[in-house]
Amino acid sequence: MKITDIYKTKNKKDKAVISLEIFPPKTDAGVETIYKTVAGLTHKPDFISVTYGAMGSATQENKTLKIAEKIKKDYGIETMHHLTSINNDPEEISKILSDIKAKNVNNILALRGDRPVGAEISKLPDDYHYAYELIEDIKKNGDFDVAAAIYPEGHVNSALEVENIEHVKRKYEAGANLFVSQLFFDNEKFLRLNDYIRHSGIEAPIAAGIMPVLQKSQIERMIFFGASLPTRLIKIVNKYKDSPDDLQKAGMEYACKQIDDLLARGVDGVHIYTMNKPFVANTMMENYL
Ligand code: FAD
């Protein structure tokens, strides 16, 4: 099933689409934990997306596809395969797309990706420079629903405080029919971008990316992703910095309040970054599905 059909059906009933994001674990035991968690979910998400090569993880054996295929086939949950262009040339992309099609996965989140840490630019393919070029190739290569990333506080490489709407438009015109946001902690920032996108005439659904803060060490990475920290969240982290269980509880509560507010304000969808933590997936699904 195409993910945009899920959006059409749920949004028509004034319901938001609730999706989860996972990443391919390095070990087989980690992969088994994913399957066990998915099998044990009493409330199933509308779809699960599986990252590709994020934070320098290996892509050679395409674990992303194996996981996306199995979740769809064995657990009956629709999946979305992330795909990046920075580490692939058009020939490789074409081969990966054939593999994805052959495994009956119909949805792709098309991204530029980031240069793997330590990789020399001269050794990376130089065919694609922006995500929209990958989106164009995916649309030419098969009947996929294609999603793209958006940045409520601007992309980290950009000096702008809010994303350049022209870049979003370019992805839309290339064929993206769903947008998924970078994580954020201040709902106003997401809602502002949501409004800009709507006013620019783009009609594709827009999902808000939410990642609960579970430990203090996460904060550094979140800043790397360009998310600003509201005072309320900084106070929570400071208050519970020496009490991991309390911080986890307070971080989940903060994320749930964000989601409650977003749902009340009529967002199309919420995409939850689970960080492969079973309790995040379980708690969020019990609360929101
Ligand atoms: P682009 O849209 O190409 O943007 C890259 C930069 O170029 C930005 O600074 C943008 O402002 C600028 N730009 C865009 N279009 C134009 C244009 N037409 N002209 C001039 N400048 C332009 N990374 C992974 O490696 N694997 C994953 O699985 C993964 N999943 C992600 C999921 C989500 C929801 C998000 C938000 C990000 C994800 N990322 C992932 C990270 C992503 O790859 C990085 O943020 C990357 O730096 C940008 O990717 P993009 O597709 O947004 O690139």
mmCIF file of C-alpha atoms and ligand atoms in Angstrom:
data_model
loop_
_atom_site.group_PDB
_atom_site.id
_atom_site.type_symbol
_atom_site.label_atom_id
_atom_site.label_comp_id
_atom_site.label_asym_id
_atom_site.label_seq_id
_atom_site.Cartn_x
_atom_site.Cartn_y
_atom_site.Cartn_z
ATOM 1 C CA MET A 1 0.000 0.000 0.000
ATOM 2 C CA LYS A 2 1.135 3.532 -0.675
ATOM 3 C CA ILE A 3 1.657 5.636 2.424
ATOM 4 C CA THR A 4 -0.130 8.604 0.887
ATOM 5 C CA ASP A 5 -3.268 6.417 0.687
ATOM 6 C CA ILE A 6 -2.966 5.874 4.445
ATOM 7 C CA TYR A 7 -2.768 9.656 4.843
ATOM 8 C CA LYS A 8 -5.775 10.224 2.583
ATOM 9 C CA THR A 9 -7.900 7.727 4.492
ATOM 10 C CA LYS A 10 -6.976 8.860 8.003
ATOM 11 C CA ASN A 11 -6.821 12.608 7.344
ATOM 12 C CA LYS A 12 -10.265 12.445 5.718
ATOM 13 C CA LYS A 13 -11.557 11.190 9.094
ATOM 14 C CA ASP A 14 -9.681 14.035 10.834
ATOM 15 C CA LYS A 15 -7.169 11.591 12.260
ATOM 16 C CA ALA A 16 -3.404 12.008 12.134
ATOM 17 C CA VAL A 17 -1.137 9.278 10.764
ATOM 18 C CA ILE A 18 1.178 7.935 13.466
ATOM 19 C CA SER A 19 4.418 6.391 12.229
ATOM 20 C CA LEU A 20 7.616 5.114 13.810
ATOM 21 C CA GLU A 21 11.211 5.378 12.639
ATOM 22 C CA ILE A 22 13.828 2.723 13.366
ATOM 23 C CA PHE A 23 17.417 2.199 12.212
ATOM 24 C CA PRO A 24 19.053 -1.098 11.175
ATOM 25 C CA PRO A 25 20.924 -2.406 14.246
ATOM 26 C CA LYS A 26 24.528 -3.509 13.786
ATOM 27 C CA THR A 27 24.056 -6.961 15.349
ATOM 28 C CA ASP A 28 21.709 -9.843 14.556
ATOM 29 C CA ALA A 29 20.525 -9.742 18.174
ATOM 30 C CA GLY A 30 19.583 -6.085 17.681
ATOM 31 C CA VAL A 31 17.618 -6.970 14.557
ATOM 32 C CA GLU A 32 15.777 -9.733 16.449
ATOM 33 C CA THR A 33 14.856 -7.223 19.175
ATOM 34 C CA ILE A 34 13.273 -5.033 16.496
ATOM 35 C CA TYR A 35 11.152 -7.929 15.242
ATOM 36 C CA LYS A 36 10.169 -8.931 18.785
ATOM 37 C CA THR A 37 9.141 -5.363 19.567
ATOM 38 C CA VAL A 38 7.113 -5.031 16.374
ATOM 39 C CA ALA A 39 5.437 -8.409 16.986
ATOM 40 C CA GLY A 40 4.565 -7.378 20.544
ATOM 41 C CA LEU A 41 2.979 -4.021 19.723
ATOM 42 C CA THR A 42 -0.640 -4.197 20.814
ATOM 43 C CA HIS A 43 -1.394 -1.070 18.797
ATOM 44 C CA LYS A 44 0.246 -1.077 15.369
ATOM 45 C CA PRO A 45 1.649 2.126 13.862
ATOM 46 C CA ASP A 46 0.306 3.281 10.491
ATOM 47 C CA PHE A 47 3.748 2.633 9.020
ATOM 48 C CA ILE A 48 7.368 2.138 10.030
ATOM 49 C CA SER A 49 10.274 3.803 8.265
ATOM 50 C CA VAL A 50 13.754 2.269 8.254
ATOM 51 C CA THR A 51 16.803 4.522 7.932
ATOM 52 C CA TYR A 52 19.580 3.946 5.407
ATOM 53 C CA GLY A 53 23.246 4.644 6.072
ATOM 54 C CA ALA A 54 22.381 7.166 8.788
ATOM 55 C CA MET A 55 25.287 8.370 10.952
ATOM 56 C CA GLY A 56 27.713 6.420 8.777
ATOM 57 C CA SER A 57 26.100 2.979 9.233
ATOM 58 C CA ALA A 58 26.918 0.320 6.616
ATOM 59 C CA THR A 59 24.725 0.034 3.531
ATOM 60 C CA GLN A 60 26.452 -2.760 1.572
ATOM 61 C CA GLU A 61 24.114 -5.621 2.461
ATOM 62 C CA ASN A 62 21.119 -3.266 2.541
ATOM 63 C CA LYS A 63 19.795 -4.282 5.940
ATOM 64 C CA THR A 64 17.272 -1.477 5.504
ATOM 65 C CA LEU A 65 15.527 -3.464 2.793
ATOM 66 C CA LYS A 66 15.652 -6.767 4.692
ATOM 67 C CA ILE A 67 14.005 -5.153 7.722
ATOM 68 C CA ALA A 68 11.480 -3.131 5.707
ATOM 69 C CA GLU A 69 10.471 -6.246 3.751
ATOM 70 C CA LYS A 70 10.087 -8.470 6.810
ATOM 71 C CA ILE A 71 8.058 -5.962 8.827
ATOM 72 C CA LYS A 72 5.656 -5.600 5.925
ATOM 73 C CA LYS A 73 5.451 -9.297 5.036
ATOM 74 C CA ASP A 74 5.464 -10.909 8.474
ATOM 75 C CA TYR A 75 3.794 -8.274 10.658
ATOM 76 C CA GLY A 76 1.456 -6.638 8.153
ATOM 77 C CA ILE A 77 2.722 -3.091 8.794
ATOM 78 C CA GLU A 78 3.449 -0.837 5.818
ATOM 79 C CA THR A 79 7.079 0.294 5.566
ATOM 80 C CA MET A 80 9.104 3.129 4.074
ATOM 81 C CA HIS A 81 12.713 2.576 2.951
ATOM 82 C CA HIS A 82 15.028 5.581 3.420
ATOM 83 C CA LEU A 83 17.529 6.031 0.592
ATOM 84 C CA THR A 84 20.445 8.459 0.259
ATOM 85 C CA SER A 85 22.205 9.731 -2.845
ATOM 86 C CA ILE A 86 25.503 10.877 -1.364
ATOM 87 C CA ASN A 87 26.967 7.376 -1.354
ATOM 88 C CA ASN A 88 25.388 6.048 -4.564
ATOM 89 C CA ASP A 89 25.667 6.783 -8.278
ATOM 90 C CA PRO A 90 22.651 6.520 -10.632
ATOM 91 C CA GLU A 91 23.533 2.949 -11.626
ATOM 92 C CA GLU A 92 23.611 1.847 -7.996
ATOM 93 C CA ILE A 93 20.401 3.725 -7.273
ATOM 94 C CA SER A 94 18.719 1.973 -10.185
ATOM 95 C CA LYS A 95 19.842 -1.440 -8.861
ATOM 96 C CA ILE A 96 18.668 -0.619 -5.310
ATOM 97 C CA LEU A 97 15.297 0.516 -6.659
ATOM 98 C CA SER A 98 14.879 -2.794 -8.525
ATOM 99 C CA ASP A 99 15.676 -4.663 -5.304
ATOM 100 C CA ILE A 100 13.193 -2.556 -3.339
ATOM 101 C CA LYS A 101 10.492 -3.142 -5.948
ATOM 102 C CA ALA A 102 11.203 -6.884 -6.015
ATOM 103 C CA LYS A 103 10.609 -7.054 -2.265
ATOM 104 C CA ASN A 104 7.261 -5.295 -2.616
ATOM 105 C CA VAL A 105 8.249 -2.189 -0.663
ATOM 106 C CA ASN A 106 6.455 0.767 -2.255
ATOM 107 C CA ASN A 107 7.533 3.788 -0.255
ATOM 108 C CA ILE A 108 10.872 5.594 -0.176
ATOM 109 C CA LEU A 109 12.130 8.558 1.860
ATOM 110 C CA ALA A 110 14.600 10.160 -0.562
ATOM 111 C CA LEU A 111 17.497 12.040 1.023
ATOM 112 C CA ARG A 112 20.796 13.509 0.064
ATOM 113 C CA GLY A 113 22.441 12.055 3.187
ATOM 114 C CA ASP A 114 25.547 13.331 4.934
ATOM 115 C CA ARG A 115 29.166 12.693 4.073
ATOM 116 C CA PRO A 116 30.256 9.693 6.202
ATOM 117 C CA VAL A 117 32.678 10.777 8.941
ATOM 118 C CA GLY A 118 36.254 10.620 7.592
ATOM 119 C CA ALA A 119 35.181 9.950 3.982
ATOM 120 C CA GLU A 120 37.103 11.885 1.330
ATOM 121 C CA ILE A 121 34.864 13.919 -0.946
ATOM 122 C CA SER A 122 36.895 12.854 -3.988
ATOM 123 C CA LYS A 123 36.054 9.196 -3.276
ATOM 124 C CA LEU A 124 32.292 9.738 -3.129
ATOM 125 C CA PRO A 125 30.108 9.677 -6.254
ATOM 126 C CA ASP A 126 29.430 13.175 -7.577
ATOM 127 C CA ASP A 127 26.263 12.573 -9.571
ATOM 128 C CA TYR A 128 23.599 13.879 -7.203
ATOM 129 C CA HIS A 129 23.989 17.138 -5.296
ATOM 130 C CA TYR A 130 20.540 17.619 -3.809
ATOM 131 C CA ALA A 131 17.737 15.307 -2.763
ATOM 132 C CA TYR A 132 15.409 16.550 -5.507
ATOM 133 C CA GLU A 133 17.678 14.967 -8.150
ATOM 134 C CA LEU A 134 17.338 11.591 -6.432
ATOM 135 C CA ILE A 135 13.566 12.095 -6.204
ATOM 136 C CA GLU A 136 13.442 12.689 -9.973
ATOM 137 C CA ASP A 137 15.358 9.462 -10.621
ATOM 138 C CA ILE A 138 13.168 7.432 -8.279
ATOM 139 C CA LYS A 139 10.022 8.710 -10.002
ATOM 140 C CA LYS A 140 11.513 7.773 -13.411
ATOM 141 C CA ASN A 141 12.494 4.332 -12.163
ATOM 142 C CA GLY A 142 9.254 2.990 -10.784
ATOM 143 C CA ASP A 143 5.894 3.431 -9.189
ATOM 144 C CA PHE A 144 6.975 4.493 -5.686
ATOM 145 C CA ASP A 145 5.506 6.943 -3.228
ATOM 146 C CA VAL A 146 8.371 9.284 -2.437
ATOM 147 C CA ALA A 147 8.768 11.271 0.767
ATOM 148 C CA ALA A 148 11.327 14.019 1.470
ATOM 149 C CA ALA A 149 12.807 15.697 4.534
ATOM 150 C CA ILE A 150 11.990 19.197 5.774
ATOM 151 C CA TYR A 151 13.668 21.294 8.476
ATOM 152 C CA PRO A 152 11.564 23.460 10.840
ATOM 153 C CA GLU A 153 14.666 25.345 11.981
ATOM 154 C CA GLY A 154 16.480 25.310 8.642
ATOM 155 C CA HIS A 155 19.034 22.713 7.571
ATOM 156 C CA VAL A 156 22.293 22.698 9.566
ATOM 157 C CA ASN A 157 24.291 23.696 6.453
ATOM 158 C CA SER A 158 22.038 26.687 5.869
ATOM 159 C CA ALA A 159 22.209 30.058 7.602
ATOM 160 C CA LEU A 160 18.431 30.425 7.462
ATOM 161 C CA GLU A 161 16.298 30.148 10.585
ATOM 162 C CA VAL A 162 13.496 28.459 8.710
ATOM 163 C CA GLU A 163 13.868 26.234 5.692
ATOM 164 C CA ASN A 164 14.055 27.856 2.259
ATOM 165 C CA ILE A 165 10.609 27.105 0.898
ATOM 166 C CA GLU A 166 11.977 27.062 -2.663
ATOM 167 C CA HIS A 167 13.965 23.929 -1.778
ATOM 168 C CA VAL A 168 10.832 22.241 -0.464
ATOM 169 C CA LYS A 169 8.966 23.239 -3.635
ATOM 170 C CA ARG A 170 11.748 21.796 -5.760
ATOM 171 C CA LYS A 171 11.353 18.424 -4.010
ATOM 172 C CA TYR A 172 7.578 18.584 -4.434
ATOM 173 C CA GLU A 173 7.844 19.376 -8.143
ATOM 174 C CA ALA A 174 10.332 16.527 -8.524
ATOM 175 C CA GLY A 175 7.639 14.153 -7.226
ATOM 176 C CA ALA A 176 7.768 14.074 -3.416
ATOM 177 C CA ASN A 177 4.249 13.534 -2.134
ATOM 178 C CA LEU A 178 4.909 13.425 1.622
ATOM 179 C CA PHE A 179 7.173 15.523 3.860
ATOM 180 C CA VAL A 180 8.679 14.349 7.131
ATOM 181 C CA SER A 181 10.272 16.871 9.454
ATOM 182 C CA GLN A 182 13.535 16.900 11.298
ATOM 183 C CA LEU A 183 13.077 16.510 15.054
ATOM 184 C CA PHE A 184 12.179 19.673 16.983
ATOM 185 C CA PHE A 185 11.194 20.591 20.548
ATOM 186 C CA ASP A 186 9.305 23.800 19.921
ATOM 187 C CA ASN A 187 6.018 23.129 18.166
ATOM 188 C CA GLU A 188 5.725 26.719 16.960
ATOM 189 C CA LYS A 189 8.779 26.188 14.742
ATOM 190 C CA PHE A 190 7.189 23.199 13.032
ATOM 191 C CA LEU A 191 3.788 24.878 12.702
ATOM 192 C CA ARG A 192 5.390 27.964 11.155
ATOM 193 C CA LEU A 193 7.048 25.827 8.456
ATOM 194 C CA ASN A 194 3.820 23.867 8.009
ATOM 195 C CA ASP A 195 2.032 27.176 7.295
ATOM 196 C CA TYR A 196 4.715 28.367 4.855
ATOM 197 C CA ILE A 197 4.469 25.095 2.960
ATOM 198 C CA ARG A 198 0.670 25.273 2.773
ATOM 199 C CA HIS A 199 0.734 28.914 1.653
ATOM 200 C CA SER A 200 3.181 28.035 -1.116
ATOM 201 C CA GLY A 201 0.518 25.800 -2.650
ATOM 202 C CA ILE A 202 2.078 22.442 -1.724
ATOM 203 C CA GLU A 203 -0.695 20.017 -0.837
ATOM 204 C CA ALA A 204 1.297 16.946 0.179
ATOM 205 C CA PRO A 205 0.853 15.712 3.773
ATOM 206 C CA ILE A 206 3.395 16.898 6.328
ATOM 207 C CA ALA A 207 4.520 14.782 9.300
ATOM 208 C CA ALA A 208 6.025 16.244 12.470
ATOM 209 C CA GLY A 209 9.180 14.454 13.647
ATOM 210 C CA ILE A 210 9.275 13.868 17.401
ATOM 211 C CA MET A 211 12.168 12.385 19.370
ATOM 212 C CA PRO A 212 11.853 11.997 23.147
ATOM 213 C CA VAL A 213 14.887 13.094 25.165
ATOM 214 C CA LEU A 214 15.847 10.055 27.220
ATOM 215 C CA GLN A 215 19.363 10.875 28.362
ATOM 216 C CA LYS A 216 21.591 13.901 28.746
ATOM 217 C CA SER A 217 24.127 12.625 26.198
ATOM 218 C CA GLN A 218 21.448 12.805 23.493
ATOM 219 C CA ILE A 219 21.372 16.594 23.699
ATOM 220 C CA GLU A 220 24.651 17.038 21.826
ATOM 221 C CA ARG A 221 23.368 15.032 18.867
ATOM 222 C CA MET A 222 20.119 16.962 18.820
ATOM 223 C CA ILE A 223 22.014 20.216 18.585
ATOM 224 C CA PHE A 224 23.980 18.647 15.696
ATOM 225 C CA PHE A 225 20.625 18.043 13.987
ATOM 226 C CA GLY A 226 19.888 21.764 14.359
ATOM 227 C CA ALA A 227 17.131 21.493 16.992
ATOM 228 C CA SER A 228 17.020 24.360 19.480
ATOM 229 C CA LEU A 229 16.249 23.551 23.106
ATOM 230 C CA PRO A 230 13.417 25.470 24.780
ATOM 231 C CA THR A 231 14.122 26.685 28.334
ATOM 232 C CA ARG A 232 11.529 24.268 29.725
ATOM 233 C CA LEU A 233 13.417 21.308 28.263
ATOM 234 C CA ILE A 234 16.805 22.594 29.470
ATOM 235 C CA LYS A 235 15.344 22.855 32.975
ATOM 236 C CA ILE A 236 14.079 19.276 32.802
ATOM 237 C CA VAL A 237 17.478 17.990 31.695
ATOM 238 C CA ASN A 238 19.268 19.944 34.432
ATOM 239 C CA LYS A 239 16.817 18.881 37.118
ATOM 240 C CA TYR A 240 17.107 15.173 36.344
ATOM 241 C CA LYS A 241 20.671 15.005 35.017
ATOM 242 C CA ASP A 242 21.779 12.686 37.848
ATOM 243 C CA SER A 243 18.656 10.562 37.831
ATOM 244 C CA PRO A 244 18.420 8.651 34.528
ATOM 245 C CA ASP A 245 15.030 7.036 35.246
ATOM 246 C CA ASP A 246 13.412 10.361 36.146
ATOM 247 C CA LEU A 247 14.962 12.043 33.115
ATOM 248 C CA GLN A 248 13.593 9.319 30.857
ATOM 249 C CA LYS A 249 10.122 9.704 32.360
ATOM 250 C CA ALA A 250 10.203 13.492 32.090
ATOM 251 C CA GLY A 251 11.570 13.300 28.512
ATOM 252 C CA MET A 252 8.725 11.003 27.473
ATOM 253 C CA GLU A 253 6.202 13.317 29.138
ATOM 254 C CA TYR A 254 7.634 16.295 27.268
ATOM 255 C CA ALA A 255 7.363 14.428 23.936
ATOM 256 C CA CYS A 256 3.779 13.353 24.697
ATOM 257 C CA LYS A 257 2.798 16.947 25.518
ATOM 258 C CA GLN A 258 4.308 18.034 22.193
ATOM 259 C CA ILE A 259 2.298 15.368 20.376
ATOM 260 C CA ASP A 260 -0.941 16.206 22.242
ATOM 261 C CA ASP A 261 -0.558 19.839 21.208
ATOM 262 C CA LEU A 262 0.258 18.972 17.574
ATOM 263 C CA LEU A 263 -2.732 16.642 17.304
ATOM 264 C CA ALA A 264 -5.028 19.257 18.836
ATOM 265 C CA ARG A 265 -3.782 21.713 16.208
ATOM 266 C CA GLY A 266 -4.631 19.340 13.358
ATOM 267 C CA VAL A 267 -1.277 18.131 11.991
ATOM 268 C CA ASP A 268 -1.428 15.532 9.201
ATOM 269 C CA GLY A 269 0.921 13.109 10.909
ATOM 270 C CA VAL A 270 3.429 12.485 13.680
ATOM 271 C CA HIS A 271 6.598 10.534 12.934
ATOM 272 C CA ILE A 272 8.240 9.227 16.110
ATOM 273 C CA TYR A 273 11.991 8.661 16.209
ATOM 274 C CA THR A 274 12.108 5.558 18.434
ATOM 275 C CA MET A 275 15.922 5.276 18.565
ATOM 276 C CA ASN A 276 15.163 1.523 18.501
ATOM 277 C CA LYS A 277 13.966 1.687 22.124
ATOM 278 C CA PRO A 278 11.130 -0.819 22.556
ATOM 279 C CA PHE A 279 9.536 1.157 25.396
ATOM 280 C CA VAL A 280 9.381 4.308 23.237
ATOM 281 C CA ALA A 281 7.538 2.388 20.511
ATOM 282 C CA ASN A 282 5.238 0.688 23.041
ATOM 283 C CA THR A 283 4.407 3.803 25.052
ATOM 284 C CA MET A 284 3.752 5.951 21.997
ATOM 285 C CA MET A 285 1.573 3.343 20.320
ATOM 286 C CA GLU A 286 -0.489 2.812 23.485
ATOM 287 C CA ASN A 287 -0.994 6.554 23.819
ATOM 288 C CA TYR A 288 -1.687 7.483 20.228
ATOM 289 C CA LEU A 289 -3.171 4.494 18.377
HETATM 290 P P1 FAD B 1 18.700 18.327 0.458
HETATM 291 O O1 FAD B 1 17.254 18.623 0.359
HETATM 292 O O2 FAD B 1 19.429 18.079 -0.801
HETATM 293 O O3 FAD B 1 19.371 19.538 1.241
HETATM 294 C C1 FAD B 1 20.783 19.550 1.487
HETATM 295 C C2 FAD B 1 21.281 20.995 1.634
HETATM 296 O O4 FAD B 1 21.160 21.650 0.378
HETATM 297 C C3 FAD B 1 20.470 21.832 2.615
HETATM 298 O O5 FAD B 1 21.343 22.749 3.239
HETATM 299 C C4 FAD B 1 19.464 22.564 1.740
HETATM 300 O O6 FAD B 1 19.102 23.802 2.317
HETATM 301 C C5 FAD B 1 20.257 22.756 0.449
HETATM 302 N N1 FAD B 1 19.390 22.638 -0.742
HETATM 303 C C6 FAD B 1 18.356 21.785 -0.944
HETATM 304 N N2 FAD B 1 17.835 21.947 -2.170
HETATM 305 C C7 FAD B 1 18.553 22.911 -2.753
HETATM 306 C C8 FAD B 1 18.505 23.528 -4.033
HETATM 307 N N3 FAD B 1 17.574 23.160 -4.920
HETATM 308 N N4 FAD B 1 19.424 24.497 -4.307
HETATM 309 C C9 FAD B 1 20.340 24.871 -3.401
HETATM 310 N N5 FAD B 1 20.435 24.338 -2.177
HETATM 311 C C10 FAD B 1 19.561 23.352 -1.855
HETATM 312 N N6 FAD B 1 20.354 10.642 6.618
HETATM 313 C C11 FAD B 1 20.810 9.415 6.304
HETATM 314 O O7 FAD B 1 21.995 9.268 5.974
HETATM 315 N N7 FAD B 1 19.990 8.313 6.337
HETATM 316 C C12 FAD B 1 18.676 8.405 6.687
HETATM 317 O O8 FAD B 1 17.981 7.394 6.701
HETATM 318 C C13 FAD B 1 18.163 9.696 7.047
HETATM 319 N N8 FAD B 1 16.873 9.842 7.373
HETATM 320 C C14 FAD B 1 16.384 11.108 7.618
HETATM 321 C C15 FAD B 1 15.016 11.257 7.899
HETATM 322 C C16 FAD B 1 14.491 12.525 8.146
HETATM 323 C C17 FAD B 1 13.024 12.676 8.418
HETATM 324 C C18 FAD B 1 15.341 13.672 8.134
HETATM 325 C C19 FAD B 1 14.798 15.036 8.405
HETATM 326 C C20 FAD B 1 16.695 13.518 7.866
HETATM 327 C C21 FAD B 1 17.227 12.248 7.594
HETATM 328 N N9 FAD B 1 18.576 12.061 7.295
HETATM 329 C C22 FAD B 1 19.056 10.806 6.989
HETATM 330 C C23 FAD B 1 19.505 13.202 7.325
HETATM 331 C C24 FAD B 1 19.667 13.878 5.936
HETATM 332 O O9 FAD B 1 20.284 12.997 5.033
HETATM 333 C C25 FAD B 1 20.536 15.118 6.145
HETATM 334 O O10 FAD B 1 19.827 16.077 6.874
HETATM 335 C C26 FAD B 1 21.151 15.718 4.897
HETATM 336 O O11 FAD B 1 22.160 16.654 5.312
HETATM 337 C C27 FAD B 1 20.186 16.496 4.013
HETATM 338 O O12 FAD B 1 19.362 15.655 3.351
HETATM 339 P P2 FAD B 1 18.153 16.256 2.444
HETATM 340 O O13 FAD B 1 17.554 15.122 1.775
HETATM 341 O O14 FAD B 1 17.297 17.136 3.241
HETATM 342 O O15 FAD B 1 19.029 17.120 1.403
#
